[in-house]
PDB file of C-alpha atoms in Angstrom:
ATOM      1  CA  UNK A   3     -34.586  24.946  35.818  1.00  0.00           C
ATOM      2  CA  UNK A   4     -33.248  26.385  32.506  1.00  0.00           C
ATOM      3  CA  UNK A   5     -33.935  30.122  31.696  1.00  0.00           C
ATOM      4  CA  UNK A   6     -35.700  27.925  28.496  1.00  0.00           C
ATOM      5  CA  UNK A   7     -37.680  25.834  30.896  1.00  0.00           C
ATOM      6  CA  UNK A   8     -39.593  29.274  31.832  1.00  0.00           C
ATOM      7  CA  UNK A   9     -40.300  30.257  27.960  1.00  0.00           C
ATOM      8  CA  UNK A  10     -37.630  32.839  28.014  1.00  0.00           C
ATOM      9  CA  UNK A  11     -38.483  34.782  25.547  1.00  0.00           C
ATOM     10  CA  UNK A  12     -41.366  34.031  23.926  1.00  0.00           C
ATOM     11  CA  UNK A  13     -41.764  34.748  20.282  1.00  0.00           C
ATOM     12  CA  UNK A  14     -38.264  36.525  19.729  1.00  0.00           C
ATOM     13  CA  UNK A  15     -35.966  35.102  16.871  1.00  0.00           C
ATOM     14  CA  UNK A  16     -32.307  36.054  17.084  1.00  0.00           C
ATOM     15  CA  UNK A  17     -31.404  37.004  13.188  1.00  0.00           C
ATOM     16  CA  UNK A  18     -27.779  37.200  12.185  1.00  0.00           C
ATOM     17  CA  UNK A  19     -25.358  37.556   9.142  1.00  0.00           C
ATOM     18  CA  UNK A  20     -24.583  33.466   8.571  1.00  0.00           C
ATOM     19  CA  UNK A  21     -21.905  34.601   6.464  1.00  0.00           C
ATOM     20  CA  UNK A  22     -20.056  35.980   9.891  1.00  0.00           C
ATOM     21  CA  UNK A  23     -18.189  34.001  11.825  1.00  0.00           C
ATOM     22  CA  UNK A  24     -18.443  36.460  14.453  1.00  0.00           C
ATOM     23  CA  UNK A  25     -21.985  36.642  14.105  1.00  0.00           C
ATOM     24  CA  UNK A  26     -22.489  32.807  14.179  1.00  0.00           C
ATOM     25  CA  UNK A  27     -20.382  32.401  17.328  1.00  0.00           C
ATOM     26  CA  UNK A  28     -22.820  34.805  19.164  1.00  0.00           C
ATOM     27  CA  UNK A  29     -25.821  33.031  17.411  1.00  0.00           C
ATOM     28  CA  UNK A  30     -24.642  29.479  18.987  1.00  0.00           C
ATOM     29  CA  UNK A  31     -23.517  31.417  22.301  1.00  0.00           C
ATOM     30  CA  UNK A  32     -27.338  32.447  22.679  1.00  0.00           C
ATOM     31  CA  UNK A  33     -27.990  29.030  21.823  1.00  0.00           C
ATOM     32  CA  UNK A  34     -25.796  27.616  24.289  1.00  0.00           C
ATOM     33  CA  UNK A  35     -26.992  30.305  27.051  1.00  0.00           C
ATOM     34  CA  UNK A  36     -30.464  28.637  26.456  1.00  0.00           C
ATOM     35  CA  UNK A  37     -31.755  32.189  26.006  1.00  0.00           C
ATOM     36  CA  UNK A  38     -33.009  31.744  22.237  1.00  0.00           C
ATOM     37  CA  UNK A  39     -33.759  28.194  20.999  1.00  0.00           C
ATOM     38  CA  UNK A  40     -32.146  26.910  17.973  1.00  0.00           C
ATOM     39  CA  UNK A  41     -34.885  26.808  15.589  1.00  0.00           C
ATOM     40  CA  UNK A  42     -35.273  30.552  16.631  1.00  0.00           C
ATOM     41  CA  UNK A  43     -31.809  31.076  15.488  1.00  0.00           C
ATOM     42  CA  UNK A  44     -32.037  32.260  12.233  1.00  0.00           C
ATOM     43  CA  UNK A  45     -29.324  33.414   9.437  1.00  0.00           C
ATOM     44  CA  UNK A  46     -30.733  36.569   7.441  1.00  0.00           C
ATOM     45  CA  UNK A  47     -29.752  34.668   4.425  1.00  0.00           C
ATOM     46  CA  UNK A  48     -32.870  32.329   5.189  1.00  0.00           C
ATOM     47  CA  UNK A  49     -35.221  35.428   4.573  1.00  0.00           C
ATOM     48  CA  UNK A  50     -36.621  36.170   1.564  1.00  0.00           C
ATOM     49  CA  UNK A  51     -38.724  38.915   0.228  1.00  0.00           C
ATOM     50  CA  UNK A  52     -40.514  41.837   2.339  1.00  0.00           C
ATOM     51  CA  UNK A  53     -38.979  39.993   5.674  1.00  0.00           C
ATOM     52  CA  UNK A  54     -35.135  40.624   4.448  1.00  0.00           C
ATOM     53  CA  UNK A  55     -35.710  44.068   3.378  1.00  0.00           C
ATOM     54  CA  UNK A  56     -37.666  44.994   6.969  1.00  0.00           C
ATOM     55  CA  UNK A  57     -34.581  43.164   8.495  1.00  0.00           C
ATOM     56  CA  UNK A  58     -31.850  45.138   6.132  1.00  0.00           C
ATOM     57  CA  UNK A  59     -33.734  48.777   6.578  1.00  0.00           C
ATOM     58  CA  UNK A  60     -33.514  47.484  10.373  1.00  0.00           C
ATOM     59  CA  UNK A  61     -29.822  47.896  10.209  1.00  0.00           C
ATOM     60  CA  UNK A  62     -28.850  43.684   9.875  1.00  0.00           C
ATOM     61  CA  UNK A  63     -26.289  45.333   7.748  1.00  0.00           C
ATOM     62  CA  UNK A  64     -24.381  46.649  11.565  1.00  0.00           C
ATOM     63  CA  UNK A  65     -25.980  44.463  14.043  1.00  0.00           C
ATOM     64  CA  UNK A  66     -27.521  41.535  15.296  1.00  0.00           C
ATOM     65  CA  UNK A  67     -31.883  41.963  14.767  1.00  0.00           C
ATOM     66  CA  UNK A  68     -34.306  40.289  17.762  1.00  0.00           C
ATOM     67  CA  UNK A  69     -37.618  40.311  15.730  1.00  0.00           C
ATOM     68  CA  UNK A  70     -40.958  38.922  17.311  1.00  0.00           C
ATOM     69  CA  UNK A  71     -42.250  37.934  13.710  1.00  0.00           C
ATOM     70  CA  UNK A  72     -46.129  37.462  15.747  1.00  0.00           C
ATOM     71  CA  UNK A  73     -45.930  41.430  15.898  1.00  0.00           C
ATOM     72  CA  UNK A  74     -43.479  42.273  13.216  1.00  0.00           C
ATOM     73  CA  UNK A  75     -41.413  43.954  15.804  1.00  0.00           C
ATOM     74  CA  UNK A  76     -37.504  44.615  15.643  1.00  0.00           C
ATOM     75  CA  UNK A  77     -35.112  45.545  18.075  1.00  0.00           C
ATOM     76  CA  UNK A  78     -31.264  45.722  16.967  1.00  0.00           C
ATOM     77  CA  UNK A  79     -28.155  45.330  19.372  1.00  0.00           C
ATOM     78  CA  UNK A  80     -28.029  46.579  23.018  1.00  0.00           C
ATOM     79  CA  UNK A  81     -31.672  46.473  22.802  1.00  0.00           C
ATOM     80  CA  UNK A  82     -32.474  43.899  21.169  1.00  0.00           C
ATOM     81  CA  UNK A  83     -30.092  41.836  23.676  1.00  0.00           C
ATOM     82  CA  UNK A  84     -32.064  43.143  26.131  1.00  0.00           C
ATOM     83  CA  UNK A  85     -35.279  42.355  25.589  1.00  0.00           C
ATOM     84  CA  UNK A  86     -34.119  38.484  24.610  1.00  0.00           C
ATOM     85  CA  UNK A  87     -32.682  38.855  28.473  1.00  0.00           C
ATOM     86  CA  UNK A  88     -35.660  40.442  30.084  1.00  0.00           C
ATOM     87  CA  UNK A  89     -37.665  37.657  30.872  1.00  0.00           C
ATOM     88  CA  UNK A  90     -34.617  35.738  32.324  1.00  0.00           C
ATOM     89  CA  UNK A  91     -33.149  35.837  35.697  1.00  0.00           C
ATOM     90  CA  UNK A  92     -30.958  38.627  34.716  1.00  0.00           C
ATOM     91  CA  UNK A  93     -34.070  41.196  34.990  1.00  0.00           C
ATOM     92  CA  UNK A  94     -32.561  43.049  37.589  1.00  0.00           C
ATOM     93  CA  UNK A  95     -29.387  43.563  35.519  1.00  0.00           C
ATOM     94  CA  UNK A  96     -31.447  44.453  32.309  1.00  0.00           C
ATOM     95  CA  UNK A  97     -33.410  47.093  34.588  1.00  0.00           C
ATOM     96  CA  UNK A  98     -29.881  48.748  35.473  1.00  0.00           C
ATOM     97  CA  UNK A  99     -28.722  48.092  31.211  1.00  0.00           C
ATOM     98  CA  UNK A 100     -31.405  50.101  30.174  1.00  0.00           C
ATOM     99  CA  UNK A 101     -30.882  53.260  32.309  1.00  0.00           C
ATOM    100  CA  UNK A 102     -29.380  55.800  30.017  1.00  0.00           C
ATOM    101  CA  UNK A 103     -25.662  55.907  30.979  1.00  0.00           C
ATOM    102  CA  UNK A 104     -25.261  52.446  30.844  1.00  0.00           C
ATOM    103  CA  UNK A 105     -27.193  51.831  27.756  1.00  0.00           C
ATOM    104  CA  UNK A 106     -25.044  54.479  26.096  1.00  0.00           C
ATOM    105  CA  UNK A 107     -21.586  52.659  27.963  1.00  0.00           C
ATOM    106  CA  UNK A 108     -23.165  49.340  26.162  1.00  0.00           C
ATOM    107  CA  UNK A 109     -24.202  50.683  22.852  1.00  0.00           C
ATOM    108  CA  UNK A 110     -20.490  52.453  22.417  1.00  0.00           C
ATOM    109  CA  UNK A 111     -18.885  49.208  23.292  1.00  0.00           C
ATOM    110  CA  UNK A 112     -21.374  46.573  21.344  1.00  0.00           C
ATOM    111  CA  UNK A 113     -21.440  49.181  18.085  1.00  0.00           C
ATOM    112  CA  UNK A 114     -17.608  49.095  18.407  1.00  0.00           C
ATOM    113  CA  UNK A 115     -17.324  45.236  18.425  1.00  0.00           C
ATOM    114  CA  UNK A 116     -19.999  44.908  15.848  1.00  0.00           C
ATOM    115  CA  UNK A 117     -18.423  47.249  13.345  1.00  0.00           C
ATOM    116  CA  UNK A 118     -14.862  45.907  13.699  1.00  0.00           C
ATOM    117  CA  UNK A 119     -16.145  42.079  14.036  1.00  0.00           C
ATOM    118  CA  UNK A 120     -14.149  41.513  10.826  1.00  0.00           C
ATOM    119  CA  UNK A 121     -10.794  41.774  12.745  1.00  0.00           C
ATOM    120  CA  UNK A 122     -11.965  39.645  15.675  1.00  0.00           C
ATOM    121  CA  UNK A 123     -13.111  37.128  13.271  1.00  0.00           C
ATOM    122  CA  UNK A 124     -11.784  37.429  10.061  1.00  0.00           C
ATOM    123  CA  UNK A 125     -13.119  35.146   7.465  1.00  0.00           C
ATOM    124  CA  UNK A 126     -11.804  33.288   4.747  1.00  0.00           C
ATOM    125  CA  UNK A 127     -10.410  35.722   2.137  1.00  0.00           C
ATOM    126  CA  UNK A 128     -11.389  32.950  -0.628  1.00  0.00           C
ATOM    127  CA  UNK A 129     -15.165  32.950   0.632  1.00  0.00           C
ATOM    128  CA  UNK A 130     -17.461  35.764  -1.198  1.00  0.00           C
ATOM    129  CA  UNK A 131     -18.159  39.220   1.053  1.00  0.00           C
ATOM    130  CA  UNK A 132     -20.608  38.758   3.791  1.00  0.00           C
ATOM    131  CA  UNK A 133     -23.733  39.545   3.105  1.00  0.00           C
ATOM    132  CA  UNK A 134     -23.971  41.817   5.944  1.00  0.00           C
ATOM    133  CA  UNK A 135     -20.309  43.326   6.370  1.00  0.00           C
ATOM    134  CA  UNK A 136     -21.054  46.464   8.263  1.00  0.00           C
ATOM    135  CA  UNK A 137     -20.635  50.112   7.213  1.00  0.00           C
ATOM    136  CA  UNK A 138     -17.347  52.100   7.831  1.00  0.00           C
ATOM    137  CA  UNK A 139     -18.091  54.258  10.943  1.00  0.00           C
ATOM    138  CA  UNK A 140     -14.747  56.068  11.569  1.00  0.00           C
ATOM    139  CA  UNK A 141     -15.754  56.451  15.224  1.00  0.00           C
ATOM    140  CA  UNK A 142     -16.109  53.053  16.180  1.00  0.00           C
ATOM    141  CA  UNK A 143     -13.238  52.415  14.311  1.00  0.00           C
ATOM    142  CA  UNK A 144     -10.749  55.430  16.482  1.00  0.00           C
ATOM    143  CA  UNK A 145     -12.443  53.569  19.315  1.00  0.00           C
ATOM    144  CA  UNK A 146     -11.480  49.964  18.390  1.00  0.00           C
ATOM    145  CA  UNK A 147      -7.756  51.649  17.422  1.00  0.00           C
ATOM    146  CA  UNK A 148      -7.837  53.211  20.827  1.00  0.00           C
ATOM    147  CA  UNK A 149      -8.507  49.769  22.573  1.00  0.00           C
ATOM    148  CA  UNK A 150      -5.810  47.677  20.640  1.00  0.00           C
ATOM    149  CA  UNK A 151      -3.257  51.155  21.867  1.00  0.00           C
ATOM    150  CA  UNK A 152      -3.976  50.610  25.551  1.00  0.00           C
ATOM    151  CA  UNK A 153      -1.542  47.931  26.236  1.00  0.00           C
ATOM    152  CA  UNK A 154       1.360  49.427  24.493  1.00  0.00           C
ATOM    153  CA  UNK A 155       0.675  52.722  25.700  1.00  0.00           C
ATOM    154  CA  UNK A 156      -0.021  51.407  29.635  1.00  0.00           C
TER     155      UNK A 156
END
């Protein structure tokens, strides 16, 4: 039995930049992982009006949006990955996620991915700006320097 066979989680939409490669791959990953369903896949650029601008004040801009649109609610990120993998087998793991030092391990490393995603997928320079290319953060970016440094300096 899939996790989708069980209704894994009901209601939630996975919303992502579709101008991001990065962003796409981890779309058609959840997709793949039969967590979210592909008509619950959805690229931001398919929202229009007050729906894109609760999504963009949500931070779509920096990362990946879970939105129930039944309630209106939004989760973004670690937590939003979460709650798509609640209802799944992986409860368990999620219960041990959300404890406060690993949520913080997970948000450092996911924030640091998600803000550098345009060096581990760099799009076509000829193809206009992505919609959502994320904000400079020079934290995440020392961190993402540190991580390429560890091999040369081990």
């Amino acid at each position: 039995m899939t996790s989708m066979d069980r209704d894994t989680a009901p209601g939630l939409w996975l919303v992502y930049d579709g101008d991001c490669a990065f962003c796409c791959a981890v779309a058609r990953a959840f997709q793949r992982l039969d967590l979210v369903p592909a008509p619950r896949c959805k690229a931001f650029q398919e929202f229009q009006g007050k729906e894109a601008e609760r999504l963009w004040d949500a931070g779509i801009r920096n990362e990946l949006i879970v939105y129930e649109p039944k309630s209106g609610a939004l989760r973004s990120g670690v937590d939003g990955f979460l709650w798509i993998l609640a209802p799944t087998w992986l409860r368990p793991l999620v219960f041990v996620a959300s404890l406060a030092p690993a949520q913080a391990l997970l948000n450092l490393c996911y924030r640091t991915i998600a803000y550098n995603r345009q060096f581990l997928a760099p799009k076509d320079p000829a193809r206009i700006r992505c919609a959502c290319d994320p904000d400079f953060e020079p934290g995440y970016r020392l961190a993402w320097l540190m991580i390429l440094a560890l091999p040369v300096l081990a």
